[in-house]
Coordinates of C-alpha atoms in Angstrom, one line a residue:
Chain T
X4 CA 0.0 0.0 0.0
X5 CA 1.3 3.5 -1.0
X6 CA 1.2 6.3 1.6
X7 CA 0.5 8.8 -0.9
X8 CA -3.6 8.7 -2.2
X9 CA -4.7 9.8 -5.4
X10 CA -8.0 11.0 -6.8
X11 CA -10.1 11.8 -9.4
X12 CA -11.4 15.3 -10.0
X13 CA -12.4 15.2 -13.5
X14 CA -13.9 13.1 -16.4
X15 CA -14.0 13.6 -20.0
X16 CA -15.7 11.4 -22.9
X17 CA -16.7 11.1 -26.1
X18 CA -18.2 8.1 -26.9
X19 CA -20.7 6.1 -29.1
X20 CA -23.4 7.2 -26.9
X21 CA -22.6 10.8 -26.5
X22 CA -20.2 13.7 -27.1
X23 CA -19.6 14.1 -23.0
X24 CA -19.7 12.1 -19.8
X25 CA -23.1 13.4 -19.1
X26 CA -24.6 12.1 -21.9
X27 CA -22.1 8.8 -22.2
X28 CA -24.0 7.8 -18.7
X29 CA -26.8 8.7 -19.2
X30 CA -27.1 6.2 -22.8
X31 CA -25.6 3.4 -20.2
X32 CA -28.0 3.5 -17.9
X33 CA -30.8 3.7 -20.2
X34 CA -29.5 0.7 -22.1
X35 CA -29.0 2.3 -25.3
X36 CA -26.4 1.3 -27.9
X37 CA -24.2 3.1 -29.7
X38 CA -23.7 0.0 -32.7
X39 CA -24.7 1.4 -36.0
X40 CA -24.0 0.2 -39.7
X41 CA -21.4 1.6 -41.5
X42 CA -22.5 3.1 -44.4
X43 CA -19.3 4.0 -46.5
X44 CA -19.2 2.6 -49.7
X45 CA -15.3 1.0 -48.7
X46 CA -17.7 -1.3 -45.6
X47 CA -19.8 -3.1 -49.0
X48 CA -17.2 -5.4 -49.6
X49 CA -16.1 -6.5 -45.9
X50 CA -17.3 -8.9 -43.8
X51 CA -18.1 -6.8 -41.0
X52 CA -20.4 -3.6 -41.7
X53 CA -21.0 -2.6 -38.3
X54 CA -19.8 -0.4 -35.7
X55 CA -19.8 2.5 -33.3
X56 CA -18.9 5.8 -34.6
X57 CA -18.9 8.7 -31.9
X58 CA -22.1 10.4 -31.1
X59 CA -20.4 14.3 -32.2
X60 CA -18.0 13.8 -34.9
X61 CA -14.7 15.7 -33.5
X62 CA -15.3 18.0 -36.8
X63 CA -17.9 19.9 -34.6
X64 CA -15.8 20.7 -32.4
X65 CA -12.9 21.4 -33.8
X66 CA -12.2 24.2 -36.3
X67 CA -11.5 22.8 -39.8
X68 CA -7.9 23.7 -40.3
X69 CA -7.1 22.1 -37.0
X70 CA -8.3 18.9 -37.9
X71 CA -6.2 19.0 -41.5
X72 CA -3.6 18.3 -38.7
X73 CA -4.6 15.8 -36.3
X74 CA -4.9 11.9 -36.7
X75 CA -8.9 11.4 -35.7
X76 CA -7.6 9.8 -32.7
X77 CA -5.5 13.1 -31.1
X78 CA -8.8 15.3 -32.1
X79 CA -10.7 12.7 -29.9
X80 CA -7.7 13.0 -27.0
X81 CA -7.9 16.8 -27.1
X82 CA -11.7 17.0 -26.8
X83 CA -12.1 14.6 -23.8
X84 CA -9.0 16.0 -22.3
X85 CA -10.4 19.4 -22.1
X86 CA -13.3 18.0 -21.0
X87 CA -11.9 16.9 -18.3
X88 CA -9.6 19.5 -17.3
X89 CA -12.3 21.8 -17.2
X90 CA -14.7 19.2 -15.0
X91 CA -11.9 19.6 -12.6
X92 CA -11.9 23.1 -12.3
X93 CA -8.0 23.7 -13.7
X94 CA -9.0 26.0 -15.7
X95 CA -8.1 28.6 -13.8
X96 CA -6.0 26.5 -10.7
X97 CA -2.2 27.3 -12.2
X98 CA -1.0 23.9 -12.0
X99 CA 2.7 24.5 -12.0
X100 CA 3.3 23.0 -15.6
X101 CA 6.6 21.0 -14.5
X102 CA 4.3 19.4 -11.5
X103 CA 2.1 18.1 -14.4
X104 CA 1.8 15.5 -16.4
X105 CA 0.5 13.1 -19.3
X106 CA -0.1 10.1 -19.5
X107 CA -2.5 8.9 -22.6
X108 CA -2.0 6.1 -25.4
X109 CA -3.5 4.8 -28.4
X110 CA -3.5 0.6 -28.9
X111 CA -3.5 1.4 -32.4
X112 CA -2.6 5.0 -33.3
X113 CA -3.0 7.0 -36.3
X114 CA -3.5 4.1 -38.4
X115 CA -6.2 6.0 -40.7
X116 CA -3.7 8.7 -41.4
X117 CA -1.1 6.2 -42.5
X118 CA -3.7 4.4 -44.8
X119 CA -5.0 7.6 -46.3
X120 CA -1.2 9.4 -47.0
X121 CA -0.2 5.8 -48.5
X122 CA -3.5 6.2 -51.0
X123 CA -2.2 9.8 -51.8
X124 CA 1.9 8.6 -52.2
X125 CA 0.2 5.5 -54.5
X126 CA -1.9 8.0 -56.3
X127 CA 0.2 11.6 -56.4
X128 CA 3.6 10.5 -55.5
X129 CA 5.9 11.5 -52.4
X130 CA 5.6 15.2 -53.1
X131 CA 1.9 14.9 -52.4
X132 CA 2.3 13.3 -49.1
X133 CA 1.4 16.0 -46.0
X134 CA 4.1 17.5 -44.0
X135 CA 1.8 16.8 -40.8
X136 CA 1.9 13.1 -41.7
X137 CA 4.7 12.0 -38.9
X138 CA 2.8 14.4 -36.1
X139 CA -0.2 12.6 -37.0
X140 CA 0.7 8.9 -37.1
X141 CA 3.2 8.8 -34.3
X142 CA 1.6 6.6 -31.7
X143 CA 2.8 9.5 -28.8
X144 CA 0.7 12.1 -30.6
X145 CA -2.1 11.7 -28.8
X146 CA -0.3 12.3 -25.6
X147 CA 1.9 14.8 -27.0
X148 CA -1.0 17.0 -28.0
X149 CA -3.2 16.7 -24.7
X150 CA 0.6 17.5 -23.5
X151 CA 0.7 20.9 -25.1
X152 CA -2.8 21.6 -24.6
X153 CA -2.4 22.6 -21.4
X154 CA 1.1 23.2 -20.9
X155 CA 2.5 19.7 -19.2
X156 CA 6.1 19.8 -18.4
X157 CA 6.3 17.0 -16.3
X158 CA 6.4 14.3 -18.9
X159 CA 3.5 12.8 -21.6
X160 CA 3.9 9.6 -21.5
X161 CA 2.4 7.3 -24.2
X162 CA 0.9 3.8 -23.2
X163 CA 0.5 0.9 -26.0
X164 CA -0.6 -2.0 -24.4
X165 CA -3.8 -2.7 -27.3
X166 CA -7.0 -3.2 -25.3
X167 CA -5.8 -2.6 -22.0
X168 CA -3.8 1.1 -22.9
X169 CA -6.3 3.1 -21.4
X170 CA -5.9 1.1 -17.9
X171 CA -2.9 1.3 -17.8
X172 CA -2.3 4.6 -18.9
X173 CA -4.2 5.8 -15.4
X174 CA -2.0 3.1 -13.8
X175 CA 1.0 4.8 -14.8
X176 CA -0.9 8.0 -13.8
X177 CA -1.0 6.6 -10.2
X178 CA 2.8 5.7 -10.0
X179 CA 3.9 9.3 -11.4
X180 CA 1.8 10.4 -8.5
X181 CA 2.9 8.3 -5.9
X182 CA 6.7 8.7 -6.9
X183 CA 6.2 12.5 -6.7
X184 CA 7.2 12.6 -10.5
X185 CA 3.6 15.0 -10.7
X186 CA 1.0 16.4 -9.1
X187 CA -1.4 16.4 -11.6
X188 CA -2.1 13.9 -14.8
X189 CA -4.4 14.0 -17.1
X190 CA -4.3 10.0 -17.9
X191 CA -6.8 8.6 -20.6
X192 CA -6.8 6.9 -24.4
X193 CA -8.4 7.2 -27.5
X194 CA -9.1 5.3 -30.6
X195 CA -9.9 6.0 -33.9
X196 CA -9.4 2.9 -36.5
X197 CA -12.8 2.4 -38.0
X198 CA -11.6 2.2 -41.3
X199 CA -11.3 -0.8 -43.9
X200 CA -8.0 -2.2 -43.1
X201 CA -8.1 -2.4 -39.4
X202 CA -11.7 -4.3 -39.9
X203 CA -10.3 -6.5 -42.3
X204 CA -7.4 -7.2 -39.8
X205 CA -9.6 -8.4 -36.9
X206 CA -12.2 -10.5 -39.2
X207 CA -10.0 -12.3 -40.5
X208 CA -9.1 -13.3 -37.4
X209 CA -12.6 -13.8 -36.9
X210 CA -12.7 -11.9 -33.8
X211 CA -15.3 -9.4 -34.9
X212 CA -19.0 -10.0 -35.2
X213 CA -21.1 -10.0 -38.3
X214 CA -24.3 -9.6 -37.6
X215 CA -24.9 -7.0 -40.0
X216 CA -28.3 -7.2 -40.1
X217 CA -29.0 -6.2 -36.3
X218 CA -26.0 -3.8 -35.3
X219 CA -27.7 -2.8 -32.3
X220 CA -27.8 -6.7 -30.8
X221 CA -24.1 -7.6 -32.2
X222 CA -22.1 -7.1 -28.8
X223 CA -23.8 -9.2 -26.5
X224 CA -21.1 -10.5 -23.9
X225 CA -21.5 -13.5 -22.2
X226 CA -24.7 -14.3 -24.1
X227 CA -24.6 -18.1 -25.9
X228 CA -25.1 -16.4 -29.0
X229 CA -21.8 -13.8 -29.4
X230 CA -20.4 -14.1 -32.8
X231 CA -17.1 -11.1 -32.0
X232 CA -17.0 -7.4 -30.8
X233 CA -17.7 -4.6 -32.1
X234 CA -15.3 -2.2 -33.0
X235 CA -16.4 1.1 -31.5
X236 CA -14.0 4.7 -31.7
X237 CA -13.6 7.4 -28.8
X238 CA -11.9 8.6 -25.9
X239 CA -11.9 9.1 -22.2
X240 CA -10.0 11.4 -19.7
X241 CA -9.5 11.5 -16.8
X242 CA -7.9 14.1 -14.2
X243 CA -5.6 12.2 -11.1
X244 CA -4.1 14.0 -8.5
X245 CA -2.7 14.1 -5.3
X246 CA -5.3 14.0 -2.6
X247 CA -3.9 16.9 -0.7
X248 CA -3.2 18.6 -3.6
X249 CA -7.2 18.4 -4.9
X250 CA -7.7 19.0 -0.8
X251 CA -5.9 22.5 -1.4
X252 CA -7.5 23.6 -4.0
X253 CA -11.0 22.5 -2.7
X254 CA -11.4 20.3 -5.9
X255 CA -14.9 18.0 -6.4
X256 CA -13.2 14.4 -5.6
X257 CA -15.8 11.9 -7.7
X258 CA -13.4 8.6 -6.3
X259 CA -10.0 7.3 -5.0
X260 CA -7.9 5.8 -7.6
X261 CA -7.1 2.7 -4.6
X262 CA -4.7 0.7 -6.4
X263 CA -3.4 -0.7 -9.7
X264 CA -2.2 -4.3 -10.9
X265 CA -0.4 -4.7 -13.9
X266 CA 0.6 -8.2 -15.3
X267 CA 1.5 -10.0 -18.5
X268 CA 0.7 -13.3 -19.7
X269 CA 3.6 -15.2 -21.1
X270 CA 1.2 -17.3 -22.8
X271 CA 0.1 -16.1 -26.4
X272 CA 0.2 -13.3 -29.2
X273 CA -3.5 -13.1 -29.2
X274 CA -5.5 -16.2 -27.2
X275 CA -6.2 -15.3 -23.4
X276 CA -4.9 -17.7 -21.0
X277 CA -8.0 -19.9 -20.8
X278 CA -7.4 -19.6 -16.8
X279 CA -7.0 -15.7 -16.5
X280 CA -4.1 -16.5 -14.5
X281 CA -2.9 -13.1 -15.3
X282 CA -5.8 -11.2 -15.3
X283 CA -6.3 -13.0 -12.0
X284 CA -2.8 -11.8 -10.7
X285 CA -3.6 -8.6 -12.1
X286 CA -7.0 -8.1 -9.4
X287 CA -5.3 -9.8 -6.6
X288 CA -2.4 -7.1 -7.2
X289 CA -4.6 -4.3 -7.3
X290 CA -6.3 -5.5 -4.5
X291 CA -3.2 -5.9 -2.4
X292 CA -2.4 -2.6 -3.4
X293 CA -5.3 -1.1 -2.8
X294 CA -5.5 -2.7 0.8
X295 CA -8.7 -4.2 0.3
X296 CA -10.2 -7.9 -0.5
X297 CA -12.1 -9.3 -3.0
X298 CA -15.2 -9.2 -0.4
X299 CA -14.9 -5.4 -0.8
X300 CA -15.2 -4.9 -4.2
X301 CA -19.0 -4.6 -5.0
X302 CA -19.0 -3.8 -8.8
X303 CA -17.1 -5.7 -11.8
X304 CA -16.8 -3.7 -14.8
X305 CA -15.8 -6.0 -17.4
X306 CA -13.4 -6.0 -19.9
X307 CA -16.2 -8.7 -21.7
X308 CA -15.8 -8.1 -25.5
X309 CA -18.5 -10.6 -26.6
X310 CA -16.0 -13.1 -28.3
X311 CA -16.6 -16.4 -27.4
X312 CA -13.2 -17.4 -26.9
X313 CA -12.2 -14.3 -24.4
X314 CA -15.3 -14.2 -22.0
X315 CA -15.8 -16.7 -20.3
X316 CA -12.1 -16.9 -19.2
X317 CA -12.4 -13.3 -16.9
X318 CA -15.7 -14.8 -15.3
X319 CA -13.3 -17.9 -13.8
X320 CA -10.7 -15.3 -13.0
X321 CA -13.5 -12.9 -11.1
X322 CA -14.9 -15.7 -9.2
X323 CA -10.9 -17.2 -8.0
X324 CA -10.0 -12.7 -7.4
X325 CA -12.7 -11.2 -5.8
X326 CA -15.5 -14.0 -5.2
X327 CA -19.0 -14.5 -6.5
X328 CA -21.0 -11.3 -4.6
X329 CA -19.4 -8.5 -7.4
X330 CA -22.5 -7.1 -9.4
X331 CA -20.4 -7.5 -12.9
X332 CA -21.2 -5.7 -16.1
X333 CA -20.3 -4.9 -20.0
X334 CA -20.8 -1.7 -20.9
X335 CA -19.1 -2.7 -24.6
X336 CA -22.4 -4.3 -24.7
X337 CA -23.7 -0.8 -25.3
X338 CA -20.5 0.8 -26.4
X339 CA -18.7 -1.3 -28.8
X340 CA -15.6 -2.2 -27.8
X341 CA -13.1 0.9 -28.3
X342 CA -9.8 -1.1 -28.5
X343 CA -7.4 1.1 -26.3
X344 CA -9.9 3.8 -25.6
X345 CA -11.8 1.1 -23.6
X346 CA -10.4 0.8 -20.4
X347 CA -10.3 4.5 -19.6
X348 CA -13.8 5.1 -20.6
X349 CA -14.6 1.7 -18.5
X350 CA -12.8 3.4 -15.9
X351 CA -15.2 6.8 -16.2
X352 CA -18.1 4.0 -15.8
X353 CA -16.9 2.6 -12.8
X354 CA -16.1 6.0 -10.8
X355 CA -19.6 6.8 -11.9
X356 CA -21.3 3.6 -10.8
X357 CA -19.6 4.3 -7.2
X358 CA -21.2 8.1 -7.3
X359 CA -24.6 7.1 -7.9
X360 CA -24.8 3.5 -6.4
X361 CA -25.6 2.3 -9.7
X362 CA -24.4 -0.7 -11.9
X363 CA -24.9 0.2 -15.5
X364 CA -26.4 -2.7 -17.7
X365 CA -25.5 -5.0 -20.2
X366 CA -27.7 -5.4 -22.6
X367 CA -28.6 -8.4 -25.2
X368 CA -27.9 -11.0 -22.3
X369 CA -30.6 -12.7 -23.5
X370 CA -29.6 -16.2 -23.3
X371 CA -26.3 -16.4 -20.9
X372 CA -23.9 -18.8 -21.7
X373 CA -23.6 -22.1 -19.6
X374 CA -20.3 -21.2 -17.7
X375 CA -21.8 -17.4 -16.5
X376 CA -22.1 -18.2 -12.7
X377 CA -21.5 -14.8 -11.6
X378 CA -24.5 -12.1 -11.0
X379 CA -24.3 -9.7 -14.2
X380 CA -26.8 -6.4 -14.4
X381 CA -28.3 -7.7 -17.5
X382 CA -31.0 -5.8 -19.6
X383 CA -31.5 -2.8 -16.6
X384 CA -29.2 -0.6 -14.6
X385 CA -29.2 -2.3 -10.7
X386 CA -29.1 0.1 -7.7
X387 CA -26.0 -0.9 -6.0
X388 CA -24.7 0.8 -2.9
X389 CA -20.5 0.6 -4.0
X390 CA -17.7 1.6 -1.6
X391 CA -15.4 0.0 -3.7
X392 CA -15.2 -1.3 -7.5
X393 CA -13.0 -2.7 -9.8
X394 CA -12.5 -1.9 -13.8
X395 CA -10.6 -5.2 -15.7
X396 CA -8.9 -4.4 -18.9
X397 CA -7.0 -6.8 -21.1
X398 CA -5.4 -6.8 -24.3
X399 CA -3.8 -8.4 -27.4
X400 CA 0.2 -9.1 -25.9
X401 CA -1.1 -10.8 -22.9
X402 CA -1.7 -7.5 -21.2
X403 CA -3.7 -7.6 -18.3
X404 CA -4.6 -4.4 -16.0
X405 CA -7.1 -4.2 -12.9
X406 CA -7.6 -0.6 -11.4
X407 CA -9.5 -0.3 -8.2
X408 CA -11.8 2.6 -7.3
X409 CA -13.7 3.9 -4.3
X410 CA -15.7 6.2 -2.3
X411 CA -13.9 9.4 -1.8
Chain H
X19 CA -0.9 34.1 -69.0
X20 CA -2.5 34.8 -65.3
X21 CA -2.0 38.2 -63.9
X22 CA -0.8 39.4 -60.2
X23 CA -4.1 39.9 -59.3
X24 CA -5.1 36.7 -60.3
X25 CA -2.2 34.8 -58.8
X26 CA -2.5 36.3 -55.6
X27 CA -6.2 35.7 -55.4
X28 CA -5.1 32.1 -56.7
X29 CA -2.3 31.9 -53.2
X30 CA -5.2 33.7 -51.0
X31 CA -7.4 30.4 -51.5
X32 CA -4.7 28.0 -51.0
X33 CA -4.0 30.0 -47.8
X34 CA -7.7 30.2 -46.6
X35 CA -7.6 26.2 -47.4
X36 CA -4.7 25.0 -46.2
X37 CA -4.0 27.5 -43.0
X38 CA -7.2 29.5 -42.4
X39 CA -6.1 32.8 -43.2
X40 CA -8.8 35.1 -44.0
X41 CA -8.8 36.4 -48.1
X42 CA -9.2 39.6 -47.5
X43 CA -5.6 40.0 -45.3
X44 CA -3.3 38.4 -48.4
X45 CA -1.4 41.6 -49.9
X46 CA 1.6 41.0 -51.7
X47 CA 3.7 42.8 -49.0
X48 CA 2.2 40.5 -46.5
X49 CA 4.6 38.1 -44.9
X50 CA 3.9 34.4 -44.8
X51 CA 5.3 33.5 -41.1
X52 CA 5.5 37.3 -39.4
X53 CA 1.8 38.9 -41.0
X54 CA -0.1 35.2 -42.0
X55 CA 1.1 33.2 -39.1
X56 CA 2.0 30.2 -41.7
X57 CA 4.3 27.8 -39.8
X58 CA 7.1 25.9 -41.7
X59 CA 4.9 22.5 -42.5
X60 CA 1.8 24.5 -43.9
X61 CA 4.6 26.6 -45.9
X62 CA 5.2 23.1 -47.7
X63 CA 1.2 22.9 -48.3
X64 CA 1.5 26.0 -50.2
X65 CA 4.0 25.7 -52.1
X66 CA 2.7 21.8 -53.5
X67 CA -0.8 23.3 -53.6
X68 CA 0.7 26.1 -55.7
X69 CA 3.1 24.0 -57.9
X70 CA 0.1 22.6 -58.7
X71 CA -2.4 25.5 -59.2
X72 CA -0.1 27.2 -61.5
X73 CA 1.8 24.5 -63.5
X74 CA 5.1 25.6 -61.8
X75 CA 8.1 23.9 -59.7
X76 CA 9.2 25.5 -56.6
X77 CA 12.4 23.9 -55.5
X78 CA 13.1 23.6 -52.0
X79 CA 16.0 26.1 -52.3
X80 CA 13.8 28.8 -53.6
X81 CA 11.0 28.3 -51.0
X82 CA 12.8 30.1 -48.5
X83 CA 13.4 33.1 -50.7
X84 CA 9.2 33.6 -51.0
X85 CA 9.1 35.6 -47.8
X86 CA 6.3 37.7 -48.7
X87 CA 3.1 37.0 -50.7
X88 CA 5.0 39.0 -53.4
X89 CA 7.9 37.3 -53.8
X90 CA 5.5 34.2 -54.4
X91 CA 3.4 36.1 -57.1
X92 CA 6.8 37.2 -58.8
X93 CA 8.5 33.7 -58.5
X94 CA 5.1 32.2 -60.1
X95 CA 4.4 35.2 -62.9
X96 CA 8.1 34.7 -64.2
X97 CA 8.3 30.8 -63.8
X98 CA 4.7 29.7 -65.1

């Protein structure tokens, strides 16, 4: 256990079910989804023609020429970053800039930047190519933007750890904090890879679902009938700091970031351990770090992509962590899953579930597979009272990251 | 045969489309970085947009003799 705490004091998002936090939880609890078909004419000829586009395209937020320079994915970072930072009320705080820090990734980067310059080097030649291409693609831009946005001089740091980047991206958040490396981080990820190569990457490894026909019922962890996830885009911020520090300054504290585990694998390029033994180290770590016990942790959320080979593995490794009480959930089932964006806006839906005593649901649970013998809110948001909750992320690499929040 | 006026009105809309700046402040004696606020990677924008506008090759070398909106007009007038 570390002597130093950390909190959060601000949350930014935008997701498939809305361009803010507000409206992101408010979509969960209702249920909604955020799957839609893709309509480009590139999605006719792929096997998958679904997904989750953002709610507010970042065009509408940000000015035109802006955009000409950013990879999708930094315009997401920037716009749930300032989010954020203005939730918290830095705005006008002063953080010194070389007491703060950044610490946001990518799993993928600014893959549709690379695809689309490569079209115009194929087509026009090299001369063609834009001179904002390597600011755009490099997988630190993200980080490096939400970096200058506000001034950081204390390091942006850039996770990559595929579906578990945004998890551990706060994780790293919480050791800059503890080491005394920064007062302040803004710590999140973003996504932005709905384009035709990326989806023809992950069907053919037949990890996506195709059920075109009915985008809104596609991602449907833990049910007996999940064909794949869905691949959803977005981003999520959030603000850490030092407890005493937010104390100063009289910041709104929404949760304690408790405690962090971070483990790898050693098993496989892509297949899960079929035991979750490190997902399983991972929550007993963050446990142990946190100074609590599985009994303690009321609230599961997830990291359930509706494949068949991955979900069932975390249910075993919930039950041997943390026991059978945890009220568990999938928000992908309503978000699509955002690839390295995921775990930091699961993490935004965990702090809030512990806010407002509320477990958000997972929807098209309609015929639960065989092995689920853990107590999932399925179909309707549950009134939960949560002192404590836990947010699983996991990713391609063997990555496996548990964060553990409570009450303030 | 395009005249000043007409290449500069030609620059004013690659400006507006590659860097935002408003038409109506391009004047030939209008400086790309100091009066336009152009930094150096839109400057390579330009000058591609323009090779291409006008049918005329800017080397590298030359680009960083265009300091003003003029000295692009003249480059392109004589070099078209």
């Amino acid at each position: 256990m570390s002597t130093v705490d950390v909190v959060v004091t601000g949350l930014g998002a935008t997701t498939p079910l809305g361009g803010d936090v507000a409206s992101t939880w408010d979509a969960m609890l209702a249920g909604r989804s955020g799957v839609g078909s893709l309509t480009e004419e590139w999605a006719a000829q792929l096997p998958v023609r679904i997904g989750a586009r953002v709610a507010v395209d970042p065009s509408e937020i940000i000015e035109r020429v802006r955009m000409r320079r950013l990879d999708r994915s930094e315009a997401m970072a920037i716009i749930a970053a300032k989010q954020a930072w203005a939730d918290a009320g830095l705005e006008s705080a002063g953080v010194d800039p070389e007491r703060l820090a950044v610490s946001f990734g990518s799993g993928i980067g600014g893959a549709i930047t690379l695809l689309d310059q490569d079209d115009i080097l194929e087509q026009s030649g090299p001369r063609r190519v834009s001179p904002h291409t390597v600011p755009m693609l490099m997988p630190n831009g993200p980080a490096a933007y939400v970096g200058l946005e506000f001034g950081a001089k204390a390091g942006v740091r850039a996770m990559a750890s595929a579906c578990a980047t945004g998890a551990e991206a706060i994780a790293l958040g919480l050791d800059l904090i503890r080491l005394g490396r920064a007062d302040v981080v803004v710590a999140g990820s973003t996504e932005a890879v709905i384009h035709p190569l990326p989806i023809a990457g992950f069907a053919s490894m037949r990890a996506m679902s195709t059920r075109n026909d009915d985008p809104e019922r596609a991602s449907r962890p833990w049910d007996k009938n999940r064909d794949g996830f869905v691949l959803g885009e977005g981003s999520g911020a959030i603000i850490l700091e030092r407890a005493d520090y937010a104390a100063a300054r009289g910041a709104r504290v929404y949760a304690r970031l408790a405690g962090a585990g971070v483990t790898s694998d050693g098993y496989d390029i892509v297949q899960p351990d079929p035991d979750c033994a490190g997902g399983i180290r991972a929550m007993r770590m963050a446990l142990r770090d946190a100074g609590l016990t599985g009994a303690d942790i009321k609230h599961v959320n997830a990291h359930a992509t509706s494949t068949p080979a991955g979900d069932m593995g975390e249910i075993k490794g919930i039950r041997a962590a943390i026991g059978d009480h945890s009220v568990i959930t999938s928000t992908k089932s309503m978000t699509g899953h955002l690839l390295g964006a995921a775990g930091a806006l699961e993490s935004i839906a965990t702090i809030l579930a512990i806010r407002d005593s509320v477990v958000p649901p997972t929807i098209n649970l309609d015929d639960p597979d065989d092995r689920l013998d853990l107590d999932v809110a399925a179909h309707k948001a549950r009134q939960l009272d949560i002192p404590a909750a836990l947010n699983n992320s996991f990713g391609f690499g063997g990555h496996n990251v548990a964060l553990i929040f409570t009450r303030p | 045969m395009a005249t000043r006026e007409e290449i500069t009105s030609g620059l004013a809309e690659i400006l507006e489309e590659v860097a935002g700046v408003n038409p109506d402040d391009v004047a030939e004696g209008k400086s790309f970085t100091d009066d336009l606020d152009v930094d150096s990677l839109s400057m390579v924008e330009v000058v591609v947009a323009a090779e291409e506008k006008f049918g005329v090759k800017i080397p590298d070398n030359e680009v960083q003799n265009l300091k003003t909106v003029g000295d692009a007009v003249t480059y392109i007038e004589a070099n078209h």
